[in-house]
Coordinates of N, CA and C in Angstrom, one line a residue:
M287 N 11.9 -36.7 7.3 CA 11.1 -35.5 7.5 C 11.7 -34.5 8.4
E288 N 11.5 -33.2 8.1 CA 12.1 -32.1 8.9 C 11.3 -32.1 10.3
S289 N 12.1 -31.7 11.3 CA 11.4 -31.4 12.6 C 10.7 -30.1 12.4
S290 N 9.7 -29.8 13.4 CA 9.0 -28.6 13.3 C 9.9 -27.3 13.4
S291 N 10.9 -27.4 14.2 CA 11.8 -26.2 14.4 C 12.6 -26.0 13.1
A292 N 13.1 -27.1 12.5 CA 13.8 -27.0 11.2 C 12.9 -26.4 10.1
A293 N 11.7 -26.9 10.1 CA 10.8 -26.5 9.0 C 10.5 -25.0 9.3
S294 N 10.3 -24.6 10.5 CA 10.1 -23.2 10.8 C 11.3 -22.3 10.4
G295 N 12.5 -22.8 10.7 CA 13.7 -22.1 10.3 C 13.8 -21.9 8.8
G296 N 13.4 -23.0 8.0 CA 13.4 -22.9 6.6 C 12.4 -21.9 6.0
S297 N 11.2 -21.9 6.7 CA 10.2 -21.0 6.3 C 10.7 -19.6 6.5
T298 N 11.3 -19.3 7.6 CA 11.8 -18.0 8.0 C 12.8 -17.5 7.0
R299 N 13.7 -18.4 6.6 CA 14.8 -18.1 5.6 C 14.2 -17.8 4.3
R300 N 13.2 -18.6 3.9 CA 12.6 -18.3 2.6 C 11.8 -17.0 2.5
E301 N 11.2 -16.7 3.6 CA 10.5 -15.4 3.7 C 11.5 -14.2 3.6
A302 N 12.6 -14.4 4.3 CA 13.7 -13.4 4.3 C 14.2 -13.2 2.8
T303 N 14.4 -14.3 2.2 CA 14.9 -14.2 0.7 C 13.9 -13.6 -0.1
R304 N 12.6 -13.9 0.1 CA 11.5 -13.3 -0.7 C 11.4 -11.8 -0.5
Q305 N 11.7 -11.4 0.8 CA 11.7 -10.0 1.1 C 12.8 -9.3 0.3
K306 N 13.9 -9.9 0.3 CA 15.1 -9.3 -0.4 C 14.7 -9.1 -1.9
L307 N 14.0 -10.2 -2.5 CA 13.7 -10.1 -3.9 C 12.6 -9.0 -4.1
Y308 N 11.6 -8.9 -3.2 CA 10.6 -7.9 -3.4 C 11.2 -6.5 -3.4
E309 N 12.1 -6.3 -2.4 CA 12.8 -5.0 -2.3 C 13.6 -4.6 -3.5
A310 N 14.3 -5.6 -4.0 CA 15.2 -5.5 -5.2 C 14.3 -5.2 -6.5
A311 N 13.2 -6.0 -6.6 CA 12.3 -5.8 -7.8 C 11.6 -4.5 -7.8
V312 N 11.1 -4.1 -6.6 CA 10.3 -2.9 -6.6 C 11.2 -1.6 -6.9
T313 N 12.4 -1.7 -6.4 CA 13.4 -0.6 -6.6 C 13.7 -0.5 -8.1
L314 N 14.1 -1.6 -8.7 CA 14.5 -1.6 -10.1 C 13.4 -1.2 -11.0
I315 N 12.2 -1.9 -10.8 CA 11.1 -1.6 -11.7 C 10.6 -0.2 -11.6
A316 N 10.7 0.4 -10.4 CA 10.3 1.8 -10.2 C 11.3 2.7 -11.0
E317 N 12.6 2.3 -11.0 CA 13.6 3.1 -11.6 C 13.6 3.0 -13.2
Q318 N 13.4 1.8 -13.7 CA 13.6 1.6 -15.1 C 12.4 0.9 -15.9
G319 N 11.3 0.6 -15.1 CA 10.2 0.0 -15.8 C 10.2 -1.6 -15.7
F320 N 9.1 -2.2 -15.9 CA 9.0 -3.7 -15.8 C 9.7 -4.3 -16.9
S321 N 9.5 -3.9 -18.1 CA 10.1 -4.6 -19.3 C 11.6 -4.5 -19.3
A322 N 12.1 -3.4 -18.9 CA 13.6 -3.2 -18.9 C 14.3 -3.9 -17.8
T323 N 13.6 -4.3 -16.8 CA 14.2 -4.9 -15.6 C 14.3 -6.4 -15.9
T324 N 15.6 -7.0 -15.7 CA 15.8 -8.4 -15.9 C 15.9 -9.2 -14.6
V325 N 15.7 -10.5 -14.7 CA 15.8 -11.4 -13.6 C 17.2 -11.3 -13.0
D326 N 18.2 -11.2 -14.0 CA 19.6 -11.1 -13.5 C 19.8 -9.9 -12.7
E327 N 19.2 -8.8 -13.0 CA 19.4 -7.5 -12.3 C 18.8 -7.7 -10.9
I328 N 17.6 -8.3 -10.9 CA 16.9 -8.4 -9.6 C 17.7 -9.3 -8.7
A329 N 18.3 -10.4 -9.2 CA 19.1 -11.3 -8.4 C 20.3 -10.6 -7.9
E330 N 21.0 -9.9 -8.8 CA 22.2 -9.1 -8.4 C 21.9 -8.1 -7.3
R331 N 20.8 -7.4 -7.5 CA 20.4 -6.3 -6.5 C 20.1 -7.0 -5.1
A332 N 19.5 -8.1 -5.2 CA 19.1 -8.8 -3.9 C 20.2 -9.6 -3.3
G333 N 21.3 -9.8 -4.1 CA 22.5 -10.5 -3.5 C 22.3 -12.0 -3.5
V334 N 21.5 -12.5 -4.5 CA 21.3 -13.9 -4.5 C 21.6 -14.4 -5.9
A335 N 21.6 -15.8 -6.1 CA 21.8 -16.4 -7.4 C 20.6 -16.3 -8.2
K336 N 20.7 -16.2 -9.5 CA 19.6 -16.1 -10.4 C 18.6 -17.3 -10.2
G337 N 19.2 -18.5 -9.9 CA 18.3 -19.6 -9.7 C 17.4 -19.5 -8.4
T338 N 17.9 -18.7 -7.5 CA 17.1 -18.4 -6.3 C 15.8 -17.7 -6.6
V339 N 15.9 -16.8 -7.6 CA 14.7 -16.1 -8.1 C 13.6 -17.1 -8.6
Y340 N 14.1 -18.0 -9.5 CA 13.1 -19.0 -10.1 C 12.8 -20.1 -9.1
Y341 N 13.5 -20.3 -8.0 CA 13.1 -21.2 -7.0 C 11.9 -20.7 -6.2
N342 N 11.9 -19.4 -6.0 CA 10.8 -18.7 -5.3 C 9.7 -18.3 -6.1
F343 N 10.0 -17.9 -7.4 CA 8.9 -17.4 -8.3 C 9.1 -18.0 -9.7
A344 N 8.0 -18.5 -10.3 CA 8.1 -19.1 -11.6 C 8.7 -18.2 -12.7
S345 N 8.4 -16.9 -12.6 CA 8.8 -16.0 -13.6 C 8.9 -14.6 -13.0
K346 N 9.4 -13.7 -13.8 CA 9.4 -12.3 -13.4 C 8.0 -11.7 -13.2
S347 N 7.1 -12.1 -14.0 CA 5.7 -11.7 -13.9 C 5.1 -12.2 -12.6
V348 N 5.3 -13.4 -12.3 CA 4.8 -14.0 -11.0 C 5.4 -13.2 -9.8
L349 N 6.7 -13.0 -9.9 CA 7.3 -12.2 -8.8 C 6.6 -10.8 -8.7
F350 N 6.4 -10.1 -9.8 CA 5.8 -8.8 -9.7 C 4.3 -8.9 -9.2
E351 N 3.6 -10.0 -9.6 CA 2.2 -10.1 -9.1 C 2.2 -10.4 -7.6
E352 N 3.2 -11.2 -7.1 CA 3.3 -11.5 -5.7 C 3.7 -10.2 -4.9
L353 N 4.6 -9.4 -5.6 CA 5.0 -8.2 -5.0 C 3.8 -7.3 -4.7
L354 N 2.9 -7.2 -5.7 CA 1.7 -6.4 -5.5 C 0.9 -6.9 -4.4
R355 N 0.7 -8.2 -4.3 CA -0.1 -8.8 -3.2 C 0.5 -8.5 -1.9
H356 N 1.8 -8.6 -1.8 CA 2.6 -8.4 -0.6 C 2.5 -6.9 -0.1
G357 N 2.8 -6.0 -1.0 CA 2.8 -4.6 -0.7 C 1.4 -4.1 -0.3
V358 N 0.4 -4.4 -1.1 CA -0.9 -3.9 -0.8 C -1.5 -4.6 0.5
G359 N -1.0 -5.9 0.7 CA -1.4 -6.6 1.9 C -0.8 -5.8 3.2
L360 N 0.4 -5.4 3.1 CA 1.0 -4.6 4.2 C 0.2 -3.3 4.4
L361 N -0.2 -2.6 3.4 CA -1.0 -1.4 3.5 C -2.3 -1.7 4.1
T362 N -3.0 -2.7 3.6 CA -4.3 -3.1 4.2 C -4.2 -3.4 5.6
A363 N -3.2 -4.1 6.0 CA -3.0 -4.5 7.4 C -2.8 -3.3 8.3
S364 N -2.1 -2.3 7.8 CA -1.8 -1.1 8.6 C -3.0 -0.2 8.7
L365 N -3.9 -0.2 7.7 CA -5.1 0.6 7.8 C -6.1 -0.1 8.8
R366 N -6.2 -1.4 8.7 CA -7.1 -2.1 9.6 C -6.6 -2.0 11.0
E367 N -5.3 -2.1 11.3 CA -4.8 -1.9 12.6 C -5.1 -0.5 13.2
A368 N -5.0 0.5 12.4 CA -5.2 1.9 12.8 C -6.7 2.0 13.2
A369 N -7.6 1.4 12.4 CA -9.0 1.5 12.7 C -9.4 0.7 14.0
E370 N -8.8 -0.4 14.1 CA -9.0 -1.2 15.3 C -8.5 -0.6 16.6
R371 N -7.3 0.0 16.5 CA -6.7 0.7 17.6 C -7.5 1.8 18.1
T372 N -8.1 2.6 17.1 CA -8.9 3.7 17.5 C -10.2 3.3 18.2
A373 N -10.8 2.2 17.7 CA -12.0 1.6 18.3 C -11.7 1.2 19.7
R374 N -10.5 0.5 20.0 CA -10.2 0.1 21.3 C -10.0 1.3 22.3
E375 N -9.6 2.4 21.7 CA -9.3 3.6 22.5 C -10.6 4.4 22.7
G376 N -11.7 4.0 22.1 CA -13.0 4.7 22.2 C -13.1 5.9 21.3
G377 N -12.4 5.9 20.2 CA -12.5 7.1 19.3 C -13.7 6.9 18.4
S378 N -14.0 8.0 17.7 CA -15.1 8.1 16.8 C -14.7 7.5 15.4
K379 N -15.6 7.4 14.5 CA -15.3 6.9 13.2 C -14.5 7.9 12.4
V380 N -14.7 9.2 12.7 CA -13.8 10.2 12.1 C -12.4 10.0 12.6
D381 N -12.3 9.8 13.9 CA -10.9 9.5 14.4 C -10.3 8.3 13.7
A382 N -11.1 7.3 13.5 CA -10.6 6.1 12.8 C -10.1 6.4 11.4
L383 N -10.9 7.2 10.7 CA -10.5 7.6 9.3 C -9.2 8.4 9.4
D384 N -9.1 9.3 10.3 CA -8.0 10.2 10.5 C -6.7 9.3 10.8
A385 N -6.9 8.3 11.7 CA -5.8 7.4 12.0 C -5.4 6.6 10.8
M386 N -6.4 6.2 9.9 CA -6.0 5.5 8.7 C -5.3 6.3 7.7
I387 N -5.6 7.6 7.7 CA -4.9 8.5 6.8 C -3.4 8.6 7.2
R388 N -3.2 8.7 8.5 CA -1.8 8.8 9.0 C -1.1 7.4 8.7
A389 N -1.8 6.3 8.9 CA -1.2 5.0 8.7 C -0.8 4.9 7.2
G390 N -1.6 5.4 6.3 CA -1.3 5.3 4.9 C -0.1 6.2 4.6
L391 N 0.0 7.3 5.2 CA 1.2 8.2 5.0 C 2.4 7.6 5.5
V392 N 2.3 6.9 6.7 CA 3.5 6.2 7.2 C 3.9 5.1 6.3
F393 N 3.0 4.4 5.8 CA 3.3 3.3 4.8 C 4.0 3.8 3.6
I394 N 3.5 4.9 3.0 CA 4.1 5.5 1.8 C 5.4 6.1 2.1
D395 N 5.6 6.7 3.3 CA 6.9 7.2 3.6 C 7.9 6.2 3.7
R396 N 7.5 5.0 4.2 CA 8.4 3.9 4.3 C 8.7 3.1 3.0
Y397 N 7.6 3.1 2.1 CA 7.8 2.3 0.9 C 7.4 3.3 -0.3
P398 N 8.1 4.3 -0.6 CA 7.8 5.2 -1.7 C 7.9 4.6 -3.0
A399 N 8.9 3.7 -3.3 CA 9.0 3.1 -4.6 C 7.9 2.2 -4.9
F400 N 7.4 1.4 -3.9 CA 6.3 0.6 -4.1 C 5.0 1.4 -4.4
T401 N 4.8 2.5 -3.7 CA 3.6 3.3 -3.9 C 3.6 3.9 -5.3
Q402 N 4.8 4.4 -5.7 CA 4.9 4.9 -7.1 C 4.6 3.9 -8.1
L403 N 5.1 2.7 -7.9 CA 4.8 1.6 -8.8 C 3.3 1.2 -8.8
Y404 N 2.8 1.1 -7.7 CA 1.4 0.7 -7.5 C 0.4 1.6 -8.2
V405 N 0.6 2.9 -8.0 CA -0.2 3.9 -8.6 C -0.1 3.9 -10.1
A406 N 1.1 3.7 -10.6 CA 1.4 3.7 -12.1 C 0.6 2.4 -12.7
E407 N 0.7 1.3 -12.0 CA 0.0 0.1 -12.5 C -1.5 0.2 -12.5
L408 N -2.0 1.0 -11.6 CA -3.5 1.2 -11.6 C -4.1 1.7 -12.9
W409 N -3.2 2.5 -13.6 CA -3.7 3.1 -14.9 C -3.5 2.2 -16.1
R410 N -2.7 1.1 -15.9 CA -2.5 0.2 -17.0 C -3.6 -0.9 -17.1
T411 N -4.0 -1.2 -18.2 CA -5.1 -2.3 -18.3 C -4.7 -3.5 -19.2
N412 N -3.4 -3.5 -19.6 CA -3.0 -4.6 -20.5 C -2.0 -5.6 -19.8
R413 N -1.9 -5.5 -18.5 CA -1.0 -6.4 -17.7 C -1.7 -7.7 -17.3
A414 N -0.8 -8.7 -17.2 CA -1.4 -10.0 -16.9 C -1.9 -10.1 -15.5
W415 N -1.4 -9.2 -14.6 CA -1.7 -9.2 -13.2 C -2.8 -8.2 -12.9
Q416 N -3.5 -7.6 -13.9 CA -4.5 -6.6 -13.7 C -5.6 -7.1 -12.8
S417 N -6.1 -8.3 -13.0 CA -7.2 -8.8 -12.1 C -6.7 -8.9 -10.6
T418 N -5.5 -9.3 -10.5 CA -4.9 -9.4 -9.1 C -4.8 -8.0 -8.5
L419 N -4.4 -7.1 -9.3 CA -4.3 -5.7 -8.8 C -5.6 -5.2 -8.3
M420 N -6.7 -5.5 -9.1 CA -8.0 -5.0 -8.7 C -8.5 -5.6 -7.4
V421 N -8.2 -6.9 -7.3 CA -8.6 -7.6 -6.0 C -7.9 -7.0 -4.8
V422 N -6.6 -6.8 -4.9 CA -5.9 -6.3 -3.7 C -6.2 -4.9 -3.4
R423 N -6.5 -4.1 -4.5 CA -6.9 -2.7 -4.3 C -8.2 -2.7 -3.5
Q424 N -9.1 -3.5 -3.9 CA -10.4 -3.6 -3.3 C -10.3 -4.0 -1.8
Q425 N -9.4 -4.8 -1.5 CA -9.2 -5.2 -0.1 C -8.8 -4.0 0.8
A426 N -8.0 -3.2 0.3 CA -7.6 -2.0 1.0 C -8.7 -1.0 1.1
V427 N -9.4 -0.8 0.0 CA -10.6 0.1 0.0 C -11.7 -0.4 1.0
A428 N -11.9 -1.7 1.0 CA -12.9 -2.3 1.8 C -12.8 -2.0 3.3
V429 N -11.5 -1.9 3.8 CA -11.3 -1.5 5.2 C -11.9 -0.2 5.5
V430 N -11.7 0.8 4.6 CA -12.3 2.1 4.8 C -13.7 2.1 4.6
E431 N -14.3 1.3 3.7 CA -15.7 1.1 3.6 C -16.4 0.7 4.8
D432 N -15.7 -0.3 5.5 CA -16.3 -0.8 6.8 C -16.4 0.3 7.8
V433 N -15.5 1.1 7.9 CA -15.5 2.2 8.9 C -16.6 3.2 8.5
L434 N -16.8 3.5 7.2 CA -17.8 4.4 6.8 C -19.2 3.8 7.0
R435 N -19.4 2.5 6.7 CA -20.7 1.9 7.0 C -21.1 1.9 8.5
D436 N -20.0 1.6 9.3 CA -20.3 1.7 10.7 C -20.7 3.1 11.2
G437 N -20.0 4.1 10.6 CA -20.4 5.5 10.9 C -21.8 5.9 10.5
V438 N -22.2 5.4 9.3 CA -23.6 5.6 8.9 C -24.5 4.9 9.8
A439 N -24.3 3.7 10.1 CA -25.1 2.9 11.0 C -25.3 3.5 12.4
G440 N -24.2 4.2 12.8 CA -24.2 4.8 14.2 C -24.7 6.2 14.2
G441 N -25.0 6.7 13.0 CA -25.5 8.1 12.9 C -24.4 9.2 12.9
E442 N -23.2 8.8 12.8 CA -22.1 9.7 12.8 C -21.9 10.3 11.4
F443 N -22.2 9.6 10.4 CA -22.1 10.0 9.0 C -23.5 10.0 8.3
S444 N -23.7 10.9 7.3 CA -25.0 11.0 6.6 C -25.3 9.7 5.9
E445 N -26.5 9.3 5.8 CA -27.0 8.2 5.1 C -26.8 8.4 3.6
E446 N -26.7 9.7 3.2 CA -26.6 10.0 1.8 C -25.2 9.8 1.2
I447 N -24.2 9.5 2.0 CA -22.9 9.4 1.4 C -22.8 8.1 0.5
D448 N -22.0 8.2 -0.5 CA -21.8 7.0 -1.3 C -20.6 6.3 -0.7
V449 N -20.8 5.2 0.0 CA -19.7 4.6 0.8 C -18.6 4.1 -0.1
S450 N -18.9 3.5 -1.2 CA -17.9 2.9 -2.1 C -17.0 4.0 -2.7
L451 N -17.7 5.0 -3.2 CA -16.9 6.1 -3.9 C -16.1 7.0 -2.8
T452 N -16.8 7.2 -1.7 CA -16.1 8.0 -0.7 C -14.8 7.3 -0.1
A453 N -14.9 5.9 0.0 CA -13.7 5.2 0.4 C -12.6 5.2 -0.6
S454 N -13.0 5.1 -1.8 CA -12.0 5.2 -2.9 C -11.4 6.6 -3.0
A455 N -12.2 7.6 -2.7 CA -11.7 8.9 -2.8 C -10.7 9.2 -1.6
L456 N -11.0 8.7 -0.5 CA -10.1 8.8 0.7 C -8.8 8.1 0.4
V457 N -8.8 6.9 -0.1 CA -7.6 6.2 -0.4 C -6.8 6.9 -1.5
G458 N -7.5 7.3 -2.5 CA -6.9 8.1 -3.6 C -6.2 9.4 -3.1
M459 N -7.0 10.1 -2.2 CA -6.4 11.3 -1.7 C -5.1 11.1 -1.0
V460 N -5.0 10.1 -0.2 CA -3.7 9.8 0.5 C -2.6 9.4 -0.4
L461 N -2.9 8.6 -1.4 CA -1.9 8.2 -2.4 C -1.4 9.3 -3.2
V462 N -2.3 10.2 -3.8 CA -1.9 11.3 -4.6 C -1.1 12.3 -3.8
A463 N -1.7 12.7 -2.6 CA -1.1 13.7 -1.8 C 0.3 13.3 -1.4
A464 N 0.4 12.0 -1.0 CA 1.7 11.5 -0.6 C 2.8 11.5 -1.7
L465 N 2.3 11.1 -2.9 CA 3.3 11.1 -4.0 C 3.7 12.5 -4.4
D466 N 2.8 13.5 -4.3 CA 3.1 14.9 -4.5 C 4.1 15.4 -3.4
W467 N 3.9 15.0 -2.2 CA 4.8 15.3 -1.1 C 6.2 14.8 -1.3
K468 N 6.3 13.5 -1.7 CA 7.6 12.9 -1.9 C 8.3 13.4 -3.1
S469 N 7.5 13.8 -4.2 CA 8.1 14.2 -5.4 C 8.5 15.7 -5.5
F470 N 7.6 16.5 -4.9 CA 7.7 18.0 -5.1 C 7.8 18.8 -3.8
Q471 N 7.5 18.2 -2.7 CA 7.6 18.9 -1.4 C 8.2 18.1 -0.3
P472 N 9.4 17.5 -0.6 CA 10.0 16.5 0.4 C 10.5 17.2 1.7
E473 N 10.5 18.5 1.7 CA 10.9 19.2 2.9 C 9.9 19.2 3.9
R474 N 8.6 18.9 3.6 CA 7.5 18.9 4.5 C 7.6 17.6 5.3
S475 N 7.2 17.7 6.6 CA 7.2 16.6 7.5 C 5.9 15.8 7.3
L476 N 6.0 14.5 7.8 CA 4.8 13.7 7.7 C 3.7 14.3 8.6
D477 N 4.0 14.8 9.7 CA 3.0 15.5 10.6 C 2.3 16.6 9.8
D478 N 3.1 17.4 9.1 CA 2.5 18.5 8.3 C 1.5 18.1 7.3
V479 N 1.9 17.0 6.5 CA 1.1 16.5 5.5 C -0.2 15.9 6.1
H480 N 0.0 15.2 7.2 CA -1.2 14.6 7.8 C -2.1 15.6 8.3
A481 N -1.6 16.7 8.9 CA -2.5 17.8 9.4 C -3.3 18.4 8.3
A482 N -2.7 18.6 7.1 CA -3.4 19.1 6.0 C -4.6 18.2 5.5
L483 N -4.3 16.9 5.4 CA -5.3 15.9 5.0 C -6.4 15.8 6.1
S484 N -6.0 15.9 7.3 CA -6.9 15.8 8.5 C -7.9 17.0 8.4
R485 N -7.5 18.2 8.0 CA -8.4 19.3 7.9 C -9.4 19.0 6.8
L486 N -9.0 18.4 5.7 CA -9.9 18.1 4.6 C -11.0 17.1 5.1
L487 N -10.5 16.1 5.8 CA -11.4 15.0 6.3 C -12.5 15.7 7.3
Q488 N -12.0 16.6 8.1 CA -12.9 17.1 9.1 C -13.7 18.4 8.6
G489 N -13.5 18.7 7.3 CA -14.3 19.8 6.8 C -13.9 21.2 7.3
R490 N -12.6 21.3 7.6 CA -12.2 22.6 8.2 C -11.4 23.5 7.3
V491 N -11.5 23.2 6.0 CA -10.8 23.9 5.0 C -11.3 25.3 4.9
S492 N -12.6 25.6 5.0 CA -13.2 26.9 4.8 C -12.9 27.8 6.0
G493 N -12.5 27.3 7.1 CA -12.2 28.1 8.3 C -13.3 28.2 9.2
R494 N -14.6 27.8 8.8 CA -15.8 27.9 9.6 C -15.8 26.7 10.6
R495 N -16.2 26.9 11.8 CA -16.2 25.8 12.8 C -17.5 25.0 12.7

């Protein structure tokens, strides 16, 4: 049997290998599509043997499904951490939502290929991983829903808001705005994009205080 330190080292190496495969797969699939991307190409891009791909994932579809779980999991964690940090600092629920918007932009700035892929897959309904995609999407949206519900309960937000739809709209706003930023306005800074979305969140678009 392996010692605990040896087992830990093996687990760390496997996670590092999986990370390489995730990065290779997301880049290739974003460039040329899922069907056109082969396991050989993923292995070559990751710098590993083809057998290593199958050792970690049963198939290309399983790899992609786990990639979606991994990527959205990172996004969800960053949103939750932003909300929790704001709460620790004594901020309002609007402050928490604003911090989550920024966290989402930071994530997308760091992982633009994954975000492009994720948004594209949301529109497809014939994929084997569609149910998984819906589950992980809801996990991200649920973090925003929690902040909205707390805001309603505390009297900061109107009881008339549709929590579920509003949370989806906020997440969608960040995704679409960030993709537009990356695709058509790359000269703009993250701070600039965040400031524009922050104005929308705080209802300051009309110019009235």
